[in-house]
Coordinates of C-alpha atoms and ligand atoms in Angstrom, one line a residue:
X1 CA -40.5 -27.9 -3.7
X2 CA -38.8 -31.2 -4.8
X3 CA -41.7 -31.9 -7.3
X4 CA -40.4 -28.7 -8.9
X5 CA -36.8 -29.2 -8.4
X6 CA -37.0 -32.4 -9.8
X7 CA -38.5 -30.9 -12.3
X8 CA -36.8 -27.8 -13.8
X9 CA -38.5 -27.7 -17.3
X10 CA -41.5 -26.9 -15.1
X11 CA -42.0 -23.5 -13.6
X12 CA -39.9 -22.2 -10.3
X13 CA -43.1 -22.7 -8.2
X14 CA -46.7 -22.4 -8.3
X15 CA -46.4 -18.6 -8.0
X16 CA -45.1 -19.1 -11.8
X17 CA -46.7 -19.2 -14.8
X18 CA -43.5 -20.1 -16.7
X19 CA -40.4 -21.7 -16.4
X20 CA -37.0 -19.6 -16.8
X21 CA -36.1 -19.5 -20.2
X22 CA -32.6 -22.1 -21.0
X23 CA -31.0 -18.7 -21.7
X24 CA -31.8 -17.2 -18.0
X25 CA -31.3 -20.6 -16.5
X26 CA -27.6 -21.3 -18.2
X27 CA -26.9 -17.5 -16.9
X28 CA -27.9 -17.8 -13.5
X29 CA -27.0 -21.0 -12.6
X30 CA -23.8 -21.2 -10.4
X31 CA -23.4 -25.1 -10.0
X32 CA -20.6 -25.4 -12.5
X33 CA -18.5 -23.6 -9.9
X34 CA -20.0 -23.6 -6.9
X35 CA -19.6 -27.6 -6.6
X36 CA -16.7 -27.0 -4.9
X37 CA -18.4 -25.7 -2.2
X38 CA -19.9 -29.3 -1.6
X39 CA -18.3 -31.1 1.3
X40 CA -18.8 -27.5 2.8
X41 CA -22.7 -27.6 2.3
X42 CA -23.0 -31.2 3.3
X43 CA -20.8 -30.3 6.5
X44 CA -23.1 -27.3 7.5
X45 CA -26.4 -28.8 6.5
X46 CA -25.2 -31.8 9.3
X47 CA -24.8 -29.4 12.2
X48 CA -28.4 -27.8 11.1
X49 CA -30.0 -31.1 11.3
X50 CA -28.2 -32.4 14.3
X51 CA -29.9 -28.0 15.8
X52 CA -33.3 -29.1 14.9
X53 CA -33.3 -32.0 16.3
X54 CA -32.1 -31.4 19.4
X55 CA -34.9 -28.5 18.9
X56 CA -37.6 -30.5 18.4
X57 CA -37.9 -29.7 15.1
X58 CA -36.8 -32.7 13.7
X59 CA -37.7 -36.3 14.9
X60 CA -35.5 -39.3 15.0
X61 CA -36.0 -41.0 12.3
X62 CA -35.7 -37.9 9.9
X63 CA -32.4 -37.1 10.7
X64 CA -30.7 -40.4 10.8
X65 CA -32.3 -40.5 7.1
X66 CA -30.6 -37.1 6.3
X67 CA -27.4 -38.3 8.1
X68 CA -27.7 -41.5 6.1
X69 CA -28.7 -40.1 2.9
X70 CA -26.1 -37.2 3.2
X71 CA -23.1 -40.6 3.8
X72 CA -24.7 -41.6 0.2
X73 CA -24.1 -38.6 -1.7
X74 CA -20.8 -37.5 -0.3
X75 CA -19.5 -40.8 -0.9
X76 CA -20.7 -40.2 -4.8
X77 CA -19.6 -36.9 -4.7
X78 CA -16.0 -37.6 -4.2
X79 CA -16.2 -40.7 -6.5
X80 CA -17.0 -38.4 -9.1
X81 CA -20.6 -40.1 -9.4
X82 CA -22.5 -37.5 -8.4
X83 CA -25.1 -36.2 -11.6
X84 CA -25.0 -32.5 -11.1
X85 CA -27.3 -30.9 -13.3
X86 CA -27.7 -27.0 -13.9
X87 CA -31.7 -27.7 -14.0
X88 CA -30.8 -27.6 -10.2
X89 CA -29.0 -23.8 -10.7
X90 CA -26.8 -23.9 -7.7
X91 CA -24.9 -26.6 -5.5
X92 CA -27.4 -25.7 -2.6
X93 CA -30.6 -27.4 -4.5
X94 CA -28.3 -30.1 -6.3
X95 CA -27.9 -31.4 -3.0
X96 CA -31.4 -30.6 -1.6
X97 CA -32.7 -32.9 -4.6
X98 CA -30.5 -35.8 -4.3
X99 CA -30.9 -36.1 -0.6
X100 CA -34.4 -36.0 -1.1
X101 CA -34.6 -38.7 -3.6
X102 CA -32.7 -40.7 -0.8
X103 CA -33.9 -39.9 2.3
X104 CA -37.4 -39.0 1.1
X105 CA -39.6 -36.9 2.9
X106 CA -36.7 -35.9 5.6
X107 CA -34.4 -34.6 3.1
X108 CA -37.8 -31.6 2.6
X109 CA -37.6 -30.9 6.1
X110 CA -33.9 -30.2 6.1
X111 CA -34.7 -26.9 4.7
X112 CA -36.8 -26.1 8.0
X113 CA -35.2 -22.5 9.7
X114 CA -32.9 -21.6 6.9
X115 CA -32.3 -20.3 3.6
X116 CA -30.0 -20.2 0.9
X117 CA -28.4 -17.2 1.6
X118 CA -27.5 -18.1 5.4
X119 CA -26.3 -21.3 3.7
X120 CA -23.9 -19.9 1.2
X121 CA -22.5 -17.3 3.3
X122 CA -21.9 -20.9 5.8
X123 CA -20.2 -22.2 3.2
X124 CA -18.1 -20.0 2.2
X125 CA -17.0 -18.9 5.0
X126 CA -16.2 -23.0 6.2
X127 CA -14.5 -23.6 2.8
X128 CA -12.3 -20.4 3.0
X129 CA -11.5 -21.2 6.9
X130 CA -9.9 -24.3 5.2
X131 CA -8.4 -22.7 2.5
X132 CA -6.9 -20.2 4.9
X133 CA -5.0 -22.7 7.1
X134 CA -3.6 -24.2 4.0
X135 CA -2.6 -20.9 2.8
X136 CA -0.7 -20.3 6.0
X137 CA 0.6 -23.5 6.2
X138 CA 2.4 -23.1 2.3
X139 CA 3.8 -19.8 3.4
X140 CA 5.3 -21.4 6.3
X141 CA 6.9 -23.4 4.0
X142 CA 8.2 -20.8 1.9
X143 CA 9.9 -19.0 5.0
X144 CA 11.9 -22.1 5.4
X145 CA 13.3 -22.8 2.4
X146 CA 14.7 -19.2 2.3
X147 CA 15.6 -19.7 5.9
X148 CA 17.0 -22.6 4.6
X149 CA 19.1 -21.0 2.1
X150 CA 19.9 -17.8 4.0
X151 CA 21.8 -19.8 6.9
X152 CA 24.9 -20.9 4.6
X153 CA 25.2 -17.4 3.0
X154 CA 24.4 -15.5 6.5
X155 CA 28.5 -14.4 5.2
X156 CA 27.9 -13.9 1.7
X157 CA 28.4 -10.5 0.7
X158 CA 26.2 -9.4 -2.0
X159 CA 25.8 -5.4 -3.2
X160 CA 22.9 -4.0 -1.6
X161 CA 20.8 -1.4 -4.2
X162 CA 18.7 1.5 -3.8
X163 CA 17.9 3.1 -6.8
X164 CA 19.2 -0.4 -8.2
X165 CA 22.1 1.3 -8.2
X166 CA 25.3 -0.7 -6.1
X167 CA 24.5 1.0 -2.5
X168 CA 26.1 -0.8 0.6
X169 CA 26.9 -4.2 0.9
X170 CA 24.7 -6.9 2.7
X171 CA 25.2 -10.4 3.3
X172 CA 22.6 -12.8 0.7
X173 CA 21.3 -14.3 4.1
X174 CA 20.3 -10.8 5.1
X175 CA 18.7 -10.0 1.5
X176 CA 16.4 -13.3 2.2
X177 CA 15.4 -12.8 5.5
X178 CA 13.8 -9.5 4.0
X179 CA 11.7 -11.8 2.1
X180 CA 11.1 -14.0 5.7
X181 CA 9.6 -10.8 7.3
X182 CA 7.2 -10.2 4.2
X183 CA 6.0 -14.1 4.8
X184 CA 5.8 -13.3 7.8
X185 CA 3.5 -10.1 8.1
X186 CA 1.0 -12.4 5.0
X187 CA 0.7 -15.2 7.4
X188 CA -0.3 -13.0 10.3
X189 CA -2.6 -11.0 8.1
X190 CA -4.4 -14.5 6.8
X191 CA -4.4 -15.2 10.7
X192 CA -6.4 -12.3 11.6
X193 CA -8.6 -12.4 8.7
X194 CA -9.2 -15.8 9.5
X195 CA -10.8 -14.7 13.3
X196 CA -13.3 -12.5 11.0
X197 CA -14.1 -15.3 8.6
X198 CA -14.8 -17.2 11.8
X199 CA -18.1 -16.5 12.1
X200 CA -21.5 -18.2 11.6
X201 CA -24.1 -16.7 9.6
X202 CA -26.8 -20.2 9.7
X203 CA -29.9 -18.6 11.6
X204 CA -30.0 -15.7 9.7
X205 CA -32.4 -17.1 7.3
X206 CA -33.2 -15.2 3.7
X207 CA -32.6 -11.9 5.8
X208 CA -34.4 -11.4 9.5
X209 CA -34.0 -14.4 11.3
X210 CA -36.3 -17.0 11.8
X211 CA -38.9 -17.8 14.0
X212 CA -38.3 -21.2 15.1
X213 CA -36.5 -22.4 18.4
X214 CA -33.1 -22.5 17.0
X215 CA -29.9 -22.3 18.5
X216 CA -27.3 -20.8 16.9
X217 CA -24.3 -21.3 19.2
X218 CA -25.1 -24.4 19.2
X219 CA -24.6 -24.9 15.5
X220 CA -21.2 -22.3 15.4
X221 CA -19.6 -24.9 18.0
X222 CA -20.4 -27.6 15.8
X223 CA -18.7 -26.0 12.5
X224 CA -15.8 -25.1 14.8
X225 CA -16.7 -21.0 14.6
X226 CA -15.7 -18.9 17.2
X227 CA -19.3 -17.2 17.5
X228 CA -22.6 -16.1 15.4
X229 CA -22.6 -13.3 13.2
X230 CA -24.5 -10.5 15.6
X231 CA -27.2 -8.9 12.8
X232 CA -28.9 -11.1 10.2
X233 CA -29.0 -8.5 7.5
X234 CA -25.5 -8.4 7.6
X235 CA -24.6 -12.0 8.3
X236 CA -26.4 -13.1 4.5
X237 CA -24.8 -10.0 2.7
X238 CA -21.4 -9.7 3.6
X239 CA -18.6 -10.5 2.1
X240 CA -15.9 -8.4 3.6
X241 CA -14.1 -11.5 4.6
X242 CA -13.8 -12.3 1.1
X243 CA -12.5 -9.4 0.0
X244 CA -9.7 -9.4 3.2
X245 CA -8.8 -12.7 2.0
X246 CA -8.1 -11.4 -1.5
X247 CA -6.5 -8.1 0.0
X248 CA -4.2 -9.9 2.0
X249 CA -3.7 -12.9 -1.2
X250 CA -2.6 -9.7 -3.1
X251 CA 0.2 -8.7 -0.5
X252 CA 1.4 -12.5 -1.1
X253 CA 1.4 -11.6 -4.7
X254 CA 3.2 -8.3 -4.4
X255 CA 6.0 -9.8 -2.0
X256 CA 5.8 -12.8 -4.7
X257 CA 6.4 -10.7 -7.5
X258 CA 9.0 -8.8 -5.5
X259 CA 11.0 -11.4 -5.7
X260 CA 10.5 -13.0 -8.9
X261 CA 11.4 -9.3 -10.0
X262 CA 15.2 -10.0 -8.0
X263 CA 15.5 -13.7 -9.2
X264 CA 15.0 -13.1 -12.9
X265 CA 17.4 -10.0 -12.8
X266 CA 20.0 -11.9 -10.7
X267 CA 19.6 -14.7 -12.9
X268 CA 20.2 -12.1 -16.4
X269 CA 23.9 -13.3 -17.7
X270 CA 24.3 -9.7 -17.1
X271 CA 24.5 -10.0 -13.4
X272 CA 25.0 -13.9 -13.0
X273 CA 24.1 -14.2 -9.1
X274 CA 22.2 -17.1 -8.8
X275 CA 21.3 -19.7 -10.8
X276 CA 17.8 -21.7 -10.9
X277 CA 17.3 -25.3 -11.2
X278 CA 16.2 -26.1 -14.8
X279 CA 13.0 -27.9 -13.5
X280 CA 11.7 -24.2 -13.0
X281 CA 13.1 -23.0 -16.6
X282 CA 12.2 -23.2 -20.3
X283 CA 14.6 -22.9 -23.3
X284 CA 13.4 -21.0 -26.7
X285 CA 12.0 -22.2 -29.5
X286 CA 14.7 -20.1 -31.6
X287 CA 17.9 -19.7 -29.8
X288 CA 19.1 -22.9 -28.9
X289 CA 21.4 -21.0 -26.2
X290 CA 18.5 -19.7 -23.9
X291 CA 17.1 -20.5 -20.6
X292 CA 14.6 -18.5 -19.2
X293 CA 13.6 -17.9 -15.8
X294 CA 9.6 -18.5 -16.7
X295 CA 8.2 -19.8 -13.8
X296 CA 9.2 -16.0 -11.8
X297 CA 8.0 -13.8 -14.8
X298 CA 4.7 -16.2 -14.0
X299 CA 4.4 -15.5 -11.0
X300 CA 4.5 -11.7 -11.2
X301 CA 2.1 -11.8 -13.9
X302 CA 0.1 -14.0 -12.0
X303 CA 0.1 -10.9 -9.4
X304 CA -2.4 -9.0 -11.6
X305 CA -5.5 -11.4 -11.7
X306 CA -4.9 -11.4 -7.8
X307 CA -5.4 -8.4 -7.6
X308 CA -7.9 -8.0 -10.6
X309 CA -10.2 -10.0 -8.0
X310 CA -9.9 -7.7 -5.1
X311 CA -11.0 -4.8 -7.5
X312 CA -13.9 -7.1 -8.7
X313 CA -15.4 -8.3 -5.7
X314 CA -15.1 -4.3 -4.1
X315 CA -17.0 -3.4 -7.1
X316 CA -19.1 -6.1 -6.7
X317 CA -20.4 -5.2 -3.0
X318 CA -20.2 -1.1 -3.4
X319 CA -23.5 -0.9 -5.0
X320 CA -25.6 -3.6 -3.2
X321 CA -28.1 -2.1 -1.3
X322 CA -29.0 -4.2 2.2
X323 CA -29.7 -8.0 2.2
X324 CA -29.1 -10.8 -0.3
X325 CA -29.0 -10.0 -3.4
X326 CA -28.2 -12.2 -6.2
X327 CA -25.0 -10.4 -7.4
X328 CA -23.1 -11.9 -4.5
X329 CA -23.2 -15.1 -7.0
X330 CA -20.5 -13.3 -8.3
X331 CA -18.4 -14.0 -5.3
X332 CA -17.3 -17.7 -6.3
X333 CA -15.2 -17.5 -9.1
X334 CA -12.7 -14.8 -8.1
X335 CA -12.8 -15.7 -5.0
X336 CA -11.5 -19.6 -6.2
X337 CA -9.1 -18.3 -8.3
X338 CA -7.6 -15.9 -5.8
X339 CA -7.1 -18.9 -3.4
X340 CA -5.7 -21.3 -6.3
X341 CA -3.4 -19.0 -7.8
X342 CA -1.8 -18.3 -4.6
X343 CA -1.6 -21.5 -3.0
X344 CA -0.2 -22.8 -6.4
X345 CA 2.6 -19.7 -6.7
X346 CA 3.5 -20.5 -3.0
X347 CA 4.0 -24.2 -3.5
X348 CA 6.2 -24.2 -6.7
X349 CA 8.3 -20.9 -4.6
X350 CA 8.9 -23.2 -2.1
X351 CA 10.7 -25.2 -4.2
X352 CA 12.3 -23.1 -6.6
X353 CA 13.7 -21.5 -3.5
X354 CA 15.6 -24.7 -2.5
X355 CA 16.8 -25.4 -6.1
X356 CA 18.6 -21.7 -6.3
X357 CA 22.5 -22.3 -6.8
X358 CA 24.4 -18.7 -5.8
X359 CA 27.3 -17.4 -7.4
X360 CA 29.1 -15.9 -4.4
X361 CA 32.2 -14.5 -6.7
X362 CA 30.1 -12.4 -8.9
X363 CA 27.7 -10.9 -6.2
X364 CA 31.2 -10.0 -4.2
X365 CA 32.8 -9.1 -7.4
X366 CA 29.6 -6.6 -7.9
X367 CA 29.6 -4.7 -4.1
X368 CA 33.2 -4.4 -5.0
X369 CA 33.1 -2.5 -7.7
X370 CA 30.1 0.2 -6.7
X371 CA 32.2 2.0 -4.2
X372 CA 29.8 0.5 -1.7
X373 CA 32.0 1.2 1.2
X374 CA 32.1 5.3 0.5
X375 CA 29.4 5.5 4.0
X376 CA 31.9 3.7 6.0
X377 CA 34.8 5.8 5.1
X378 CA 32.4 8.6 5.6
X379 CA 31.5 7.4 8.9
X380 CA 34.9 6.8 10.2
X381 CA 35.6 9.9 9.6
X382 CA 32.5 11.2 11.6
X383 CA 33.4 9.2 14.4
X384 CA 36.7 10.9 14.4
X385 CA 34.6 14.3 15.0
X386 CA 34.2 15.5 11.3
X387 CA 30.9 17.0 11.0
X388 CA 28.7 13.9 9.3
X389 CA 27.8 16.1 6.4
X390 CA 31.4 17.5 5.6
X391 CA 33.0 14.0 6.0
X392 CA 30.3 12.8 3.5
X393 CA 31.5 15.5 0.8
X394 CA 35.4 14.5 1.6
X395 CA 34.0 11.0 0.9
X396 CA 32.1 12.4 -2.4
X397 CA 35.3 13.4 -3.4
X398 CA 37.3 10.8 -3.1
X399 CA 34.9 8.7 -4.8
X400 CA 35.0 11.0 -7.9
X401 CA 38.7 10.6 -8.0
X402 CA 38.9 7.0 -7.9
X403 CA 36.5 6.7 -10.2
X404 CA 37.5 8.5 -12.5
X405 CA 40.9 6.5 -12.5
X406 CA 38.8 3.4 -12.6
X407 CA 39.8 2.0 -9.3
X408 CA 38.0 1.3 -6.0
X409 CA 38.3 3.4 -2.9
X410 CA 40.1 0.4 -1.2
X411 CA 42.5 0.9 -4.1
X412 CA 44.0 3.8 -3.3
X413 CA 47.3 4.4 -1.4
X414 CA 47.4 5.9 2.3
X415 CA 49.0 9.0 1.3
X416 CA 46.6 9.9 -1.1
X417 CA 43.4 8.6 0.8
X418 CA 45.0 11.2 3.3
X419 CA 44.5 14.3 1.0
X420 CA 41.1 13.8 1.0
X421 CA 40.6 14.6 5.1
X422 CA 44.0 14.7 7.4
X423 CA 41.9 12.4 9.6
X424 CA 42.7 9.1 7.7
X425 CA 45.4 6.6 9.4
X426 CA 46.1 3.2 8.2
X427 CA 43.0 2.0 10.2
X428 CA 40.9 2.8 7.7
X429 CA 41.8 -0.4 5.5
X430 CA 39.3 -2.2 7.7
X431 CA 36.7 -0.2 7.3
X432 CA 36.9 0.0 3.5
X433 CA 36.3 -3.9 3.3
X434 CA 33.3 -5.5 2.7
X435 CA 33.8 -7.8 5.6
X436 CA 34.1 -5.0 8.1
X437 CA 31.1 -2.6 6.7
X438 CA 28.9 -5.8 7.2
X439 CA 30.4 -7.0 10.6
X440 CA 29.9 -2.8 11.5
X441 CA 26.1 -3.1 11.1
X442 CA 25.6 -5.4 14.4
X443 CA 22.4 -4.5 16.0
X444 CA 18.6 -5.9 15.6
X445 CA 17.9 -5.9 12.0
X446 CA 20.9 -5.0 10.9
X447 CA 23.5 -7.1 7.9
X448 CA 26.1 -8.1 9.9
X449 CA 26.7 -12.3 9.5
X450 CA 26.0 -12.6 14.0
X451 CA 22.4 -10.4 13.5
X452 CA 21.7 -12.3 10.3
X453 CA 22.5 -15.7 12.1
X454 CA 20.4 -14.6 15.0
X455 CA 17.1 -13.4 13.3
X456 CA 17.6 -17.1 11.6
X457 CA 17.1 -18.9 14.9
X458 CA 13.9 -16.5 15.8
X459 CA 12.2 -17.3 13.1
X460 CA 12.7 -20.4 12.9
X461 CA 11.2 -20.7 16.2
X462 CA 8.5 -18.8 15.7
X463 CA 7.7 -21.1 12.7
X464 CA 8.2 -24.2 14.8
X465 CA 5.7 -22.3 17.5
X466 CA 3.1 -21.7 14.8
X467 CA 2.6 -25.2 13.4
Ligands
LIG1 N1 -26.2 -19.6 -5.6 C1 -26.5 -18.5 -4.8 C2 -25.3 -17.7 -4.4 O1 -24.3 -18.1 -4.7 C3 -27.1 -19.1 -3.5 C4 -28.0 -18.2 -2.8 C5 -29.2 -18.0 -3.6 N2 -30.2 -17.2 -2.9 C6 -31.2 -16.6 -3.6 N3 -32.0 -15.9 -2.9 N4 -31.3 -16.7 -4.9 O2 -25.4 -16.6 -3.9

């Protein structure tokens, strides 16, 4: 084998009578990409040799030339002096090679009980283990800089849409900590994806299993797995992990784009609630006088590769018919660019979060103007025992009234509040004020500044519990 993979101008093996053409090899080589999988090859190739050898399978001096050898090439690897050459098609046989030429013979027998396929789904699976953790530790962060800036405004009232129409009012803290949850469900789903990802495929070999001595638990407690994969068709061929990761990389996506969607309409002169630090904006090549939100409208376009990858890698596993086959090549790239995108997005949120500045006067200014206190003056009435739905019709038109003189419920005198339902007294100036609809709301969950505080301090220990 290393003859020949030293040799790619030369056929694939002696079962050949020619070599691939440079057309077929440039299309189904993978080692431009798949070099990133390296120190995750070199790790799992390790725990196989340290297997065999405790097998018998491997003496002595063979593996302390593979462990050597292996020291060699990482070391050249992350000095950038590796040669990686697509003769060699795939990260797997770039490795193969170059530990052979250093540890001679013993870097052959390293192939001994395995194959590719258990090796790339190893991998994988170790690289995206890694790639999960960081994932959850960069949405950690992005939970505290909103919880961050959510604690000062846990009192600053802000119009709360539906229909993006003015609805009720909520405090800004409230608004954030809606985000905080989101976070919070996209960690927990990279968590329990991770458990899946977990898993060890080594041992499956190309597809049945092997028939040397090995010991697979062995080599999953070495890598840190949590167990084997139980059938060995199915350890080399799937990729469900992947595609969770992706699936739950697309939620972080949608909750990103969420708020990007918020941040560059809050941000529109026309609304004027917040503000973001220039670091995250870019003027116009034309009018001298803009500043544009660009990193959010980014990130929400950003959302549709993310999810562009989920689609491709479903599509990509639908047809395959039981074990390896070499369309799982296509696994790499989206799968890359799934985690970099995200991890990126969350990283510069993180800090585009701590460098909002809020307006507090125009997002009170706005819930004043709405009429976003019409369900508290329908509930007080309620509570005085009108019928919900009639007091909600007095309400209705009340609202039409003052509108239509272009003032605020709050605006209207006593006496003629009063001819919209006998049950108003002067109590009711309490209840049309935006401080008391968001006090009114006091329960779990609810907007009211104590419950916003409150969830605050949760999270924040649960965050400090979960790093
Ligand atoms: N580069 C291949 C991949 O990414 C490695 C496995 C190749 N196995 C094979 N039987 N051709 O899937």
């Amino acid at each position: 084998m290393t003859d020949q993979l030293a040799k790619k101008s030369e056929a694939w093996s002696a079962r050949f009578s020619e070599p691939v053409s440079e057309l077929v090899k440039r299309y189904t080589a993978s080692v431009d990409f798949d070099r990133r999988l390296a120190q995750a090859d070199i790790e799992g190739s390790l725990a196989h040799a340290a297997m065999l050898h405790a097998a018998g399978l491997l003496g002595d001096a063979d593996l302390a030339a593979i462990r050597a050898g292996m020291a060699t090439l990482r070391d050249e690897i992350e000095r950038g002096a590796f040669a990686w050459s697509v003769d060699l098609e795939d990260v797997h046989l770039n490795i193969e090679r170059r530990l052979t030429e250093l540890a001679g013979d013993a870097g052959k027998r390293l192939h001994t009980a395995r194959s590719r396929n258990d090796q790339v789904a190893t991998d994988i699976r170790l690289w995206l283990r890694a790639t999960i953790d960081e994932t959850r530790a960069q949405l950690a962060s992005l939970q505290r800089a909103l919880l961050d800036l959510a604690e000062p405004h846990a009192d600053t009232i802000m119009p709360g849409f539906t229909h993006l129409q003015v609805a009720q009012p909520v405090t800004f803290g409230h608004h954030l900590l809606a985000y905080v949850e989101m976070f919070a469900r996209d960690a927990e789903r990279m968590a329990d994806c991770r458990r899946r990802v977990n898993r060890l495929p080594l041992g499956a070999a190309a597809l049945a299993g092997t028939s040397y001595p090995i010991d697979r638990e062995a080599v999953a407690r070495a890598l840190g797995f949590d167990g084997v994969c139980g059938n060995s068709l199915d350890a080399v061929s799937d990729r469900d992990f992947a595609i969770e990761f992706c699936a739950a990389a697309s939620l972080v996506m949608v909750h990103v784009s969420r708020l990007s969607e918020e941040l560059v309409l809050w941000m529109s002169p026309r609304v004027g609630f917040i503000d973001l630090a220039d670091r995250f904006c870019t003027g116009s090549s034309i009018m001298p006088q803009k500043k544009n939100p660009d990193v959010p409208e980014l990130a929400r376009g950003k959302s549709g590769r993310v999810f562009g990858h989920l689609v491709g890698l479903l599509t990509l596993m639908k047809g395959q018919p039981l074990a390896y086959n070499k369309d799982n090549q296509e696994d790499k790239e989206p799968l890359f660019d799934t985690a970099d995108t995200i991890l990126a997005t969350l990283q510069i949120f993180a800090d585009l979060v701590g460098g909002i500045s809020v307006r507090p006067e125009r997002m009170r200014q706005a819930a004043a103007e709405g009429f976003s206190t019409a369900t508290d003056l329908a509930d007080y009435l309620a509570k005085k025992g009108l019928p919900f739905r009639d007091a909600h019709e007095a309400v209705a038109r009340a609202v039409r009234s003052a509108a239509d003189r272009g003032v605020d419920l709050a605006d209207l005198p006593l006496d003629e509040l009063r001819a919209f339902s006998a049950l108003i007294d002067a109590d009711v100036a309490a209840v049309l004020t935006l401080e008391g609809s968001v006090a009114a709301r006091d329960h779990v969950g609810g907007t009211a500044p104590r419950q916003v505080r409150a969830a605050i301090a949760q999270h924040r220990a649960r965050l400090a519990v979960a790093s």
